[in-house]
Amino acid sequence: MSPSMQDASFGTMDRKGEYVNGVSGINDHSDFDPSAPPPFRIADIRAAIPKHCWVKNPWRSMSYVFRDVSVVFALGAAAVYLNSWFFWPLYWLAQGTMFWAIFVLGHDCGHGSFSDDPILNNVVGHILHSSILVPYHGWRISHRTHHQNQGNVEKDESWVPLPENIYKNLDISTRFLRFTLPFPLFAFPLYLWYRSPGKEGSHFNPYSNLFTPQERKLAMTSTACWTVTVILLAYLSFAIGPAQMFKLYGVPYSEWSHLRGGLTTVDRDYGLFNNIHHDIGTHVIHHLFPQIPHYHLVEATKTAKAVIGKYYREPKKSGPIPFHLIKTLVTSLRQDHYVSNTGDIVFYQTDPQLFQLLSPGKSG
C-alpha cells in the first residue's frame, strides 16, 4: 500500500480533491487530480530556494536557545515569586508554549539544521530534549523514518493513518479515546513508549526494531539522559514538594504535549506563536528540505510557492490566537478515522457509527 492522501507535503483531502483540514480548497481547479504525480520535481523546488536559505549559522541558532531558556527560567521565577492562583494558569499556558519552542530547537538539532557540527547538534539536542522528557536519539531516528516515508501507510512512523483492518480490530473504547478530545492531546508520551497502533517497539529500548545495531548505543545514551532528568525531577519534588513541582513542571509538560498533538503535516498560521515556535508552521518546505534552518523557512516557502503552484494550499490566516485550529482538530477527529487496506492511493474514511456506539441505548 502506498501513500495516503495525508501526504506530509500536500495534506489531507477528500475524494474530490478538496482539502478538509482548515486550509484553502482547490475545487476551483476542475482539472486537478490530487492522486496524480505533481508536474514538477523536487529538484525544481530546490532550485527556486535562494542559496543563503541553506546556510546554517550556529551562533544564530544558539541565540534562540539562550532566548528560549531565559524565558523558561524567567517564567518559573515569576511563578514562584508570585505564587498566585491568578498567575498559575497564565504560567501554565506560557510555559507549555515555551516547552514546545524548546522541542522545536531540539528537533532542528536532530535534523542537522541547527549547525553543520554533529557534536554541537547532539549535545544541544540532548540537553533540550531531555529537559522535556524526550529521548533525543530515539525520537530523532524515528522522526527521520517519518520524513523518509511521509504519508506512506505502511512505512510512515508518526501521523500515519490507521489501515481499516487495524482500526476495526481496536476495541470500541480505544477507538473512542483515540478520536475524542482531550485524550488525543496527551498521546505523545504513550507514542514514545509504545509507538503507534500496529507497530512494535519503544523509543527508549535500544533493542527495539526502531534501531539498527549501529544505533543502539545512541539510543542508550539518550535513554540514560532521560533517566537522569527523571531522577533530577524526583529530587526536586522532594526538595520543594510534589505539589509545587507539579505546578512548575507537570502542568506545562502536559500543555506542550497538547500543542504538539495539534500539529499536522500542512502549513499552519499560529498567529503570534509563529515566531515563538520558530516558524514550525511552514511545514511543507520543512518536510521536503529538513536541512533548512527554521529562520529561513518563511522565505524558502515564499519562493517555492511559484513552483508548487496549486499543490500548495495557503493556510487560513490566524488572528493573534489561533482559535481556528480548534475547529480544524475537532473536524479531523470526527472525519479522519481510517484508510482502506487496498489501493495505491487511499483516502481517509469516516466511521459513522463510532460516536453512536457509546450513546445511551447503543452497544458495541
C-alpha positions as a LaTeX table, in Angstrom:
\begin{tabular}{lrrr}
\hline
Residue & $x$ (\AA) & $y$ (\AA) & $z$ (\AA) \\
\hline
Met1 & 0.00 & 0.00 & 0.00 \\
Ser2 & 1.35 & 3.39 & $-0.96$ \\
Pro3 & 0.82 & 6.89 & 0.35 \\
Ser4 & $-2.46$ & 8.04 & 1.77 \\
Met5 & $-3.70$ & 11.48 & 0.87 \\
Gln6 & $-2.36$ & 12.78 & 4.15 \\
Asp7 & 1.00 & 13.21 & 2.48 \\
Ala8 & 3.30 & 15.34 & 4.59 \\
Ser9 & 3.88 & 17.66 & 1.67 \\
Phe10 & 0.36 & 18.15 & 0.43 \\
Gly11 & $-2.03$ & 17.38 & 3.33 \\
Thr12 & $-5.37$ & 15.66 & 3.82 \\
Met13 & $-8.00$ & 15.75 & 1.08 \\
Asp14 & $-11.32$ & 14.15 & 0.37 \\
Arg15 & $-12.03$ & 12.15 & $-2.78$ \\
Lys16 & $-12.94$ & 15.25 & $-4.77$ \\
Gly17 & $-9.62$ & 16.89 & $-4.11$ \\
Glu18 & $-11.00$ & 19.30 & $-1.52$ \\
Tyr19 & $-8.81$ & 19.90 & 1.49 \\
Val20 & $-10.72$ & 19.36 & 4.68 \\
Asn21 & $-8.25$ & 20.27 & 7.43 \\
Gly22 & $-8.67$ & 24.02 & 7.58 \\
Val23 & $-6.65$ & 25.05 & 4.55 \\
Ser24 & $-7.74$ & 26.56 & 1.27 \\
Gly25 & $-9.62$ & 24.27 & $-1.08$ \\
Ile26 & $-8.77$ & 23.65 & $-4.71$ \\
Asn27 & $-12.19$ & 22.93 & $-6.15$ \\
Asp28 & $-11.75$ & 25.91 & $-8.47$ \\
His29 & $-9.20$ & 23.78 & $-10.38$ \\
Ser30 & $-11.58$ & 21.41 & $-12.13$ \\
Asp31 & $-8.72$ & 19.61 & $-13.85$ \\
Phe32 & $-6.81$ & 18.99 & $-10.64$ \\
Asp33 & $-6.26$ & 15.33 & $-9.75$ \\
Pro34 & $-4.90$ & 15.07 & $-6.19$ \\
Ser35 & $-3.81$ & 11.46 & $-6.72$ \\
Ala36 & $-1.71$ & 12.24 & $-9.80$ \\
Pro37 & 2.06 & 12.85 & $-9.51$ \\
Pro38 & 2.85 & 16.58 & $-9.48$ \\
Pro39 & 4.16 & 18.03 & $-12.76$ \\
Phe40 & 7.35 & 19.28 & $-11.10$ \\
Arg41 & 10.29 & 17.59 & $-9.45$ \\
Ile42 & 11.71 & 18.17 & $-6.02$ \\
Ala43 & 14.84 & 19.46 & $-7.75$ \\
Asp44 & 12.72 & 22.25 & $-9.28$ \\
Ile45 & 11.59 & 23.36 & $-5.83$ \\
Arg46 & 15.15 & 23.15 & $-4.51$ \\
Ala47 & 16.42 & 25.33 & $-7.35$ \\
Ala48 & 13.84 & 28.03 & $-6.56$ \\
Ile49 & 15.02 & 28.45 & $-2.97$ \\
Pro50 & 17.77 & 31.10 & $-2.53$ \\
Lys51 & 21.19 & 29.69 & $-1.69$ \\
His52 & 21.51 & 31.62 & 1.55 \\
Cys53 & 18.44 & 29.81 & 2.92 \\
Trp54 & 20.55 & 26.67 & 3.17 \\
Val55 & 23.26 & 28.32 & 5.29 \\
Lys56 & 23.30 & 27.28 & 8.97 \\
Asn57 & 24.60 & 29.83 & 11.45 \\
Pro58 & 25.39 & 28.13 & 14.79 \\
Trp59 & 25.63 & 31.47 & 16.60 \\
Arg60 & 22.21 & 32.46 & 15.41 \\
Ser61 & 20.84 & 29.05 & 16.34 \\
Met62 & 22.37 & 29.30 & 19.82 \\
Ser63 & 20.85 & 32.75 & 20.26 \\
Tyr64 & 17.39 & 31.17 & 20.01 \\
Val65 & 18.40 & 28.59 & 22.63 \\
Phe66 & 19.53 & 31.33 & 25.02 \\
Arg67 & 16.35 & 33.28 & 24.32 \\
Asp68 & 14.02 & 30.37 & 24.98 \\
Val69 & 15.87 & 29.03 & 28.03 \\
Ser70 & 15.97 & 32.52 & 29.53 \\
Val71 & 12.21 & 32.86 & 29.09 \\
Val72 & 11.64 & 29.42 & 30.66 \\
Phe73 & 13.63 & 30.34 & 33.79 \\
Ala74 & 12.10 & 33.82 & 33.96 \\
Leu75 & 8.59 & 32.36 & 33.86 \\
Gly76 & 9.47 & 29.82 & 36.55 \\
Ala77 & 10.96 & 32.52 & 38.77 \\
Ala78 & 7.88 & 34.71 & 38.33 \\
Ala79 & 5.57 & 31.82 & 39.20 \\
Val80 & 7.49 & 31.01 & 42.40 \\
Tyr81 & 7.68 & 34.66 & 43.43 \\
Leu82 & 4.01 & 35.46 & 42.81 \\
Asn83 & 2.63 & 32.03 & 43.80 \\
Ser84 & $-0.87$ & 33.20 & 42.96 \\
Trp85 & $-3.76$ & 31.15 & 41.62 \\
Phe86 & $-4.46$ & 34.05 & 39.33 \\
Phe87 & $-0.99$ & 33.73 & 37.78 \\
Trp88 & $-0.61$ & 29.94 & 37.71 \\
Pro89 & $-3.00$ & 29.32 & 34.76 \\
Leu90 & $-1.23$ & 32.03 & 32.76 \\
Tyr91 & 2.11 & 30.46 & 33.67 \\
Trp92 & 1.00 & 27.01 & 32.57 \\
Leu93 & $-0.07$ & 28.21 & 29.14 \\
Ala94 & 3.05 & 30.34 & 28.66 \\
Gln95 & 5.47 & 27.69 & 29.93 \\
Gly96 & 3.80 & 24.94 & 27.91 \\
Thr97 & 4.27 & 27.15 & 24.86 \\
Met98 & 7.95 & 27.57 & 25.71 \\
Phe99 & 8.40 & 23.82 & 26.21 \\
Trp100 & 7.18 & 23.41 & 22.64 \\
Ala101 & 9.67 & 26.06 & 21.48 \\
Ile102 & 12.42 & 24.08 & 23.26 \\
Phe103 & 11.24 & 20.93 & 21.50 \\
Val104 & 11.43 & 22.61 & 18.07 \\
Leu105 & 15.05 & 23.67 & 18.62 \\
Gly106 & 15.96 & 20.13 & 19.67 \\
His107 & 14.08 & 18.91 & 16.61 \\
Asp108 & 16.31 & 21.14 & 14.46 \\
Cys109 & 19.37 & 19.59 & 16.11 \\
Gly110 & 18.06 & 16.17 & 15.14 \\
His111 & 17.70 & 17.23 & 11.52 \\
Gly112 & 21.16 & 18.81 & 11.43 \\
Ser113 & 19.64 & 22.18 & 10.52 \\
Phe114 & 20.87 & 23.69 & 13.81 \\
Ser115 & 24.50 & 23.69 & 12.64 \\
Asp116 & 26.97 & 21.79 & 10.46 \\
Asp117 & 28.67 & 20.38 & 13.58 \\
Pro118 & 27.17 & 16.98 & 14.56 \\
Ile119 & 28.72 & 17.17 & 18.04 \\
Leu120 & 27.15 & 20.57 & 18.74 \\
Asn121 & 23.82 & 19.33 & 17.37 \\
Asn122 & 23.83 & 16.22 & 19.55 \\
Val123 & 24.95 & 17.97 & 22.75 \\
Val124 & 22.40 & 20.77 & 22.44 \\
Gly125 & 19.73 & 18.35 & 21.26 \\
His126 & 20.25 & 16.08 & 24.27 \\
Ile127 & 20.09 & 18.96 & 26.73 \\
Leu128 & 16.94 & 20.45 & 25.19 \\
His129 & 15.00 & 17.25 & 24.59 \\
Ser130 & 15.98 & 15.58 & 27.85 \\
Ser131 & 14.71 & 18.64 & 29.72 \\
Ile132 & 11.20 & 17.94 & 28.39 \\
Leu133 & 11.48 & 14.14 & 28.73 \\
Val134 & 12.07 & 13.28 & 25.09 \\
Pro135 & 14.78 & 10.68 & 24.27 \\
Tyr136 & 16.77 & 12.68 & 21.73 \\
His137 & 18.31 & 9.97 & 19.53 \\
Gly138 & 15.31 & 7.67 & 19.86 \\
Trp139 & 12.96 & 10.36 & 18.62 \\
Arg140 & 15.48 & 11.69 & 16.07 \\
Ile141 & 15.82 & 8.29 & 14.42 \\
Ser142 & 12.08 & 7.59 & 14.30 \\
His143 & 11.44 & 11.12 & 13.02 \\
Arg144 & 13.96 & 10.53 & 10.24 \\
Thr145 & 11.89 & 7.50 & 9.24 \\
His146 & 8.81 & 9.72 & 9.21 \\
His147 & 10.47 & 12.19 & 6.84 \\
Gln148 & 11.70 & 9.45 & 4.53 \\
Asn149 & 8.26 & 7.83 & 4.29 \\
Gln150 & 5.90 & 10.73 & 4.76 \\
Gly151 & 2.28 & 9.75 & 4.16 \\
Asn152 & 3.10 & 6.10 & 3.44 \\
Val153 & 0.52 & 3.99 & 5.26 \\
Glu154 & 2.88 & 1.06 & 5.79 \\
Lys155 & 6.23 & 2.74 & 6.39 \\
Asp156 & 5.50 & 6.11 & 7.96 \\
Glu157 & 6.38 & 6.35 & 11.64 \\
Ser158 & 4.18 & 9.10 & 13.06 \\
Trp159 & 0.91 & 10.72 & 11.98 \\
Val160 & 0.31 & 7.54 & 9.97 \\
Pro161 & $-3.33$ & 6.76 & 9.07 \\
Leu162 & $-4.74$ & 3.55 & 10.52 \\
Pro163 & $-5.50$ & 0.89 & 7.90 \\
Glu164 & $-9.09$ & $-0.32$ & 8.10 \\
Asn165 & $-8.17$ & $-3.80$ & 9.40 \\
Ile166 & $-6.17$ & $-2.39$ & 12.32 \\
Tyr167 & $-8.84$ & 0.21 & 13.09 \\
Lys168 & $-11.63$ & $-2.35$ & 13.20 \\
Asn169 & $-9.59$ & $-4.65$ & 15.45 \\
Leu170 & $-9.36$ & $-1.92$ & 18.09 \\
Asp171 & $-11.92$ & $-2.27$ & 20.85 \\
Ile172 & $-14.61$ & 0.40 & 20.89 \\
Ser173 & $-13.24$ & 2.18 & 23.96 \\
Thr174 & $-9.79$ & 2.53 & 22.34 \\
Arg175 & $-11.37$ & 3.92 & 19.18 \\
Phe176 & $-13.45$ & 6.36 & 21.19 \\
Leu177 & $-10.49$ & 7.60 & 23.25 \\
Arg178 & $-8.32$ & 7.94 & 20.15 \\
Phe179 & $-10.78$ & 10.29 & 18.44 \\
Thr180 & $-12.28$ & 12.16 & 21.39 \\
Leu181 & $-10.88$ & 15.32 & 22.98 \\
Pro182 & $-8.95$ & 15.76 & 25.18 \\
Phe183 & $-7.44$ & 12.27 & 25.10 \\
Pro184 & $-5.51$ & 12.52 & 21.77 \\
Leu185 & $-3.77$ & 15.65 & 23.06 \\
Phe186 & $-1.85$ & 13.60 & 25.60 \\
Ala187 & $-0.84$ & 10.76 & 23.30 \\
Phe188 & 2.77 & 11.81 & 22.69 \\
Pro189 & 4.29 & 10.23 & 25.85 \\
Leu190 & 2.45 & 7.00 & 25.06 \\
Tyr191 & 3.77 & 7.14 & 21.50 \\
Leu192 & 7.33 & 7.43 & 22.81 \\
Trp193 & 6.85 & 4.34 & 24.95 \\
Tyr194 & 4.71 & 2.17 & 22.67 \\
Arg195 & 4.72 & 3.77 & 19.18 \\
Ser196 & 1.55 & 3.83 & 17.06 \\
Pro197 & $-1.11$ & 1.09 & 16.82 \\
Gly198 & 0.12 & $-1.76$ & 14.63 \\
Lys199 & 3.80 & $-1.01$ & 15.36 \\
Glu200 & 6.07 & $-2.60$ & 17.93 \\
Gly201 & 8.98 & $-1.28$ & 19.94 \\
Ser202 & 9.82 & 1.74 & 22.07 \\
His203 & 11.91 & 4.88 & 21.68 \\
Phe204 & 13.59 & 4.02 & 24.99 \\
Asn205 & 14.58 & 0.42 & 24.23 \\
Pro206 & 17.88 & 0.24 & 22.28 \\
Tyr207 & 16.92 & $-3.25$ & 21.08 \\
Ser208 & 13.64 & $-2.03$ & 19.62 \\
Asn209 & 13.14 & $-2.62$ & 15.91 \\
Leu210 & 13.22 & 1.16 & 15.54 \\
Phe211 & 17.02 & 0.97 & 15.68 \\
Thr212 & 19.74 & $-0.76$ & 13.71 \\
Pro213 & 22.54 & $-2.46$ & 15.68 \\
Gln214 & 24.75 & 0.55 & 14.93 \\
Glu215 & 22.19 & 2.89 & 16.51 \\
Arg216 & 21.75 & 1.02 & 19.79 \\
Lys217 & 24.48 & 2.94 & 21.64 \\
Leu218 & 22.90 & 6.21 & 20.54 \\
Ala219 & 19.53 & 5.08 & 21.91 \\
Met220 & 21.20 & 4.01 & 25.17 \\
Thr221 & 22.81 & 7.43 & 25.55 \\
Ser222 & 19.51 & 9.24 & 25.10 \\
Thr223 & 17.64 & 6.91 & 27.44 \\
Ala224 & 20.37 & 7.49 & 30.05 \\
Cys225 & 19.99 & 11.27 & 29.68 \\
Trp226 & 16.21 & 10.92 & 30.01 \\
Thr227 & 16.70 & 8.85 & 33.17 \\
Val228 & 18.99 & 11.49 & 34.69 \\
Thr229 & 16.29 & 14.10 & 34.07 \\
Val230 & 13.64 & 11.93 & 35.74 \\
Ile231 & 15.92 & 11.45 & 38.78 \\
Leu232 & 16.52 & 15.21 & 38.94 \\
Leu233 & 12.79 & 15.91 & 38.78 \\
Ala234 & 12.17 & 13.36 & 41.54 \\
Tyr235 & 14.84 & 15.02 & 43.70 \\
Leu236 & 13.32 & 18.46 & 43.13 \\
Ser237 & 9.91 & 17.07 & 44.06 \\
Phe238 & 11.30 & 16.07 & 47.46 \\
Ala239 & 13.19 & 19.35 & 47.80 \\
Ile240 & 10.34 & 21.78 & 47.07 \\
Gly241 & 7.34 & 19.48 & 47.41 \\
Pro242 & 5.46 & 17.40 & 44.80 \\
Ala243 & 2.59 & 19.89 & 44.52 \\
Gln244 & 4.92 & 22.78 & 43.71 \\
Met245 & 6.85 & 20.62 & 41.25 \\
Phe246 & 3.63 & 19.57 & 39.57 \\
Lys247 & 2.62 & 23.21 & 39.14 \\
Leu248 & 6.06 & 24.27 & 37.88 \\
Tyr249 & 6.78 & 21.34 & 35.56 \\
Gly250 & 3.97 & 18.79 & 35.38 \\
Val251 & 1.21 & 21.01 & 34.04 \\
Pro252 & 3.44 & 22.81 & 31.45 \\
Tyr253 & 4.66 & 19.38 & 30.30 \\
Ser254 & 1.09 & 18.30 & 29.58 \\
Glu255 & 0.47 & 21.64 & 27.85 \\
Trp256 & 3.36 & 21.22 & 25.44 \\
Ser257 & 2.17 & 17.71 & 24.57 \\
His258 & $-1.21$ & 19.30 & 23.81 \\
Leu259 & 0.36 & 21.78 & 21.42 \\
Arg260 & 2.32 & 19.12 & 19.63 \\
Gly261 & $-0.78$ & 16.99 & 19.22 \\
Gly262 & $-2.46$ & 19.80 & 17.31 \\
Leu263 & 0.21 & 19.87 & 14.60 \\
Thr264 & $-0.45$ & 18.39 & 11.18 \\
Thr265 & 1.64 & 17.98 & 8.08 \\
Val266 & 0.43 & 21.04 & 6.22 \\
Asp267 & 1.32 & 24.69 & 6.72 \\
Arg268 & $-0.47$ & 26.45 & 9.55 \\
Asp269 & $-0.69$ & 30.04 & 10.72 \\
Tyr270 & $-0.27$ & 30.13 & 14.51 \\
Gly271 & $-0.68$ & 33.87 & 14.88 \\
Leu272 & 1.62 & 35.39 & 17.49 \\
Phe273 & 3.04 & 31.92 & 18.20 \\
Asn274 & 4.71 & 31.69 & 14.76 \\
Asn275 & 7.85 & 33.42 & 15.98 \\
Ile276 & 7.79 & 31.82 & 19.44 \\
His277 & 7.60 & 28.36 & 17.87 \\
His278 & 10.34 & 29.12 & 15.35 \\
Asp279 & 8.01 & 29.14 & 12.32 \\
Ile280 & 7.28 & 25.44 & 12.56 \\
Gly281 & 4.00 & 26.21 & 10.77 \\
Thr282 & 5.98 & 26.30 & 7.49 \\
His283 & 5.82 & 22.53 & 7.48 \\
Val284 & 5.63 & 21.80 & 3.75 \\
Ile285 & 9.11 & 23.09 & 2.93 \\
His286 & 10.47 & 21.72 & 6.20 \\
His287 & 9.29 & 18.24 & 5.21 \\
Leu288 & 10.78 & 18.49 & 1.75 \\
Phe289 & 14.07 & 20.04 & 2.93 \\
Pro290 & 14.64 & 19.46 & 6.66 \\
Gln291 & 18.21 & 20.76 & 6.28 \\
Ile292 & 16.95 & 24.37 & 6.01 \\
Pro293 & 17.27 & 26.27 & 9.33 \\
His294 & 13.96 & 27.38 & 10.81 \\
Tyr295 & 14.85 & 31.06 & 10.44 \\
His296 & 14.94 & 30.68 & 6.65 \\
Leu297 & 11.73 & 28.63 & 6.24 \\
Val298 & 9.38 & 31.57 & 5.68 \\
Glu299 & 11.49 & 32.96 & 2.85 \\
Ala300 & 12.05 & 29.49 & 1.37 \\
Thr301 & 8.30 & 28.85 & 1.40 \\
Lys302 & 7.53 & 32.12 & $-0.39$ \\
Thr303 & 9.96 & 31.37 & $-3.20$ \\
Ala304 & 8.95 & 27.71 & $-3.52$ \\
Lys305 & 5.25 & 28.51 & $-3.96$ \\
Ala306 & 5.96 & 29.72 & $-7.50$ \\
Val307 & 6.95 & 26.14 & $-8.39$ \\
Ile308 & 4.47 & 24.24 & $-6.23$ \\
Gly309 & 1.55 & 26.28 & $-7.58$ \\
Lys310 & $-1.90$ & 24.81 & $-6.90$ \\
Tyr311 & $-0.34$ & 21.97 & $-4.92$ \\
Tyr312 & 0.33 & 24.48 & $-2.16$ \\
Arg313 & $-2.66$ & 25.42 & $-0.03$ \\
Glu314 & $-2.50$ & 28.74 & 1.73 \\
Pro315 & $-3.13$ & 28.21 & 5.44 \\
Lys316 & $-6.10$ & 30.00 & 6.91 \\
Lys317 & $-4.95$ & 33.34 & 8.28 \\
Ser318 & $-4.94$ & 33.49 & 12.04 \\
Gly319 & $-5.63$ & 36.25 & 14.49 \\
Pro320 & $-3.20$ & 36.73 & 17.39 \\
Ile321 & $-4.52$ & 33.49 & 18.97 \\
Pro322 & $-5.11$ & 30.59 & 16.53 \\
Phe323 & $-8.56$ & 29.63 & 17.77 \\
His324 & $-9.49$ & 28.41 & 14.27 \\
Leu325 & $-7.24$ & 25.38 & 14.75 \\
Ile326 & $-9.57$ & 24.02 & 17.43 \\
Lys327 & $-12.27$ & 23.56 & 14.80 \\
Thr328 & $-9.71$ & 22.00 & 12.45 \\
Leu329 & $-8.66$ & 19.48 & 15.09 \\
Val330 & $-12.23$ & 18.58 & 16.04 \\
Thr331 & $-13.22$ & 18.18 & 12.37 \\
Ser332 & $-10.28$ & 15.86 & 11.75 \\
Leu333 & $-11.11$ & 13.73 & 14.79 \\
Arg334 & $-14.72$ & 13.45 & 13.60 \\
Gln335 & $-13.92$ & 12.58 & 9.98 \\
Asp336 & $-10.44$ & 11.06 & 9.58 \\
His337 & $-10.66$ & 7.60 & 11.14 \\
Tyr338 & $-9.05$ & 5.04 & 8.85 \\
Val339 & $-7.95$ & 4.32 & 5.27 \\
Ser340 & $-8.65$ & 1.38 & 3.00 \\
Asn341 & $-6.43$ & $-1.72$ & 3.19 \\
Thr342 & $-6.06$ & $-1.76$ & $-0.58$ \\
Gly343 & $-5.17$ & 0.72 & $-3.29$ \\
Asp344 & $-2.14$ & 2.68 & $-4.39$ \\
Ile345 & $-3.65$ & 5.99 & $-3.29$ \\
Val346 & $-6.03$ & 5.84 & $-0.35$ \\
Phe347 & $-8.21$ & 8.47 & 1.30 \\
Tyr348 & $-9.37$ & 8.94 & 4.85 \\
Gln349 & $-12.75$ & 7.40 & 5.60 \\
Thr350 & $-15.24$ & 8.11 & 8.39 \\
Asp351 & $-16.71$ & 5.55 & 10.76 \\
Pro352 & $-20.30$ & 6.85 & 11.05 \\
Gln353 & $-21.03$ & 4.53 & 13.99 \\
Leu354 & $-18.03$ & 5.49 & 16.14 \\
Phe355 & $-19.74$ & 8.02 & 18.37 \\
Gln356 & $-23.16$ & 6.37 & 18.14 \\
Leu357 & $-21.93$ & 3.12 & 19.68 \\
Leu358 & $-21.31$ & 4.71 & 23.06 \\
Ser359 & $-24.52$ & 6.70 & 23.11 \\
Pro360 & $-27.30$ & 5.65 & 25.53 \\
Gly361 & $-29.14$ & 2.63 & 24.23 \\
Lys362 & $-26.29$ & 1.65 & 21.87 \\
Ser363 & $-23.80$ & $-1.16$ & 22.33 \\
Gly364 & $-20.60$ & $-2.13$ & 20.64 \\
\hline
\end{tabular}
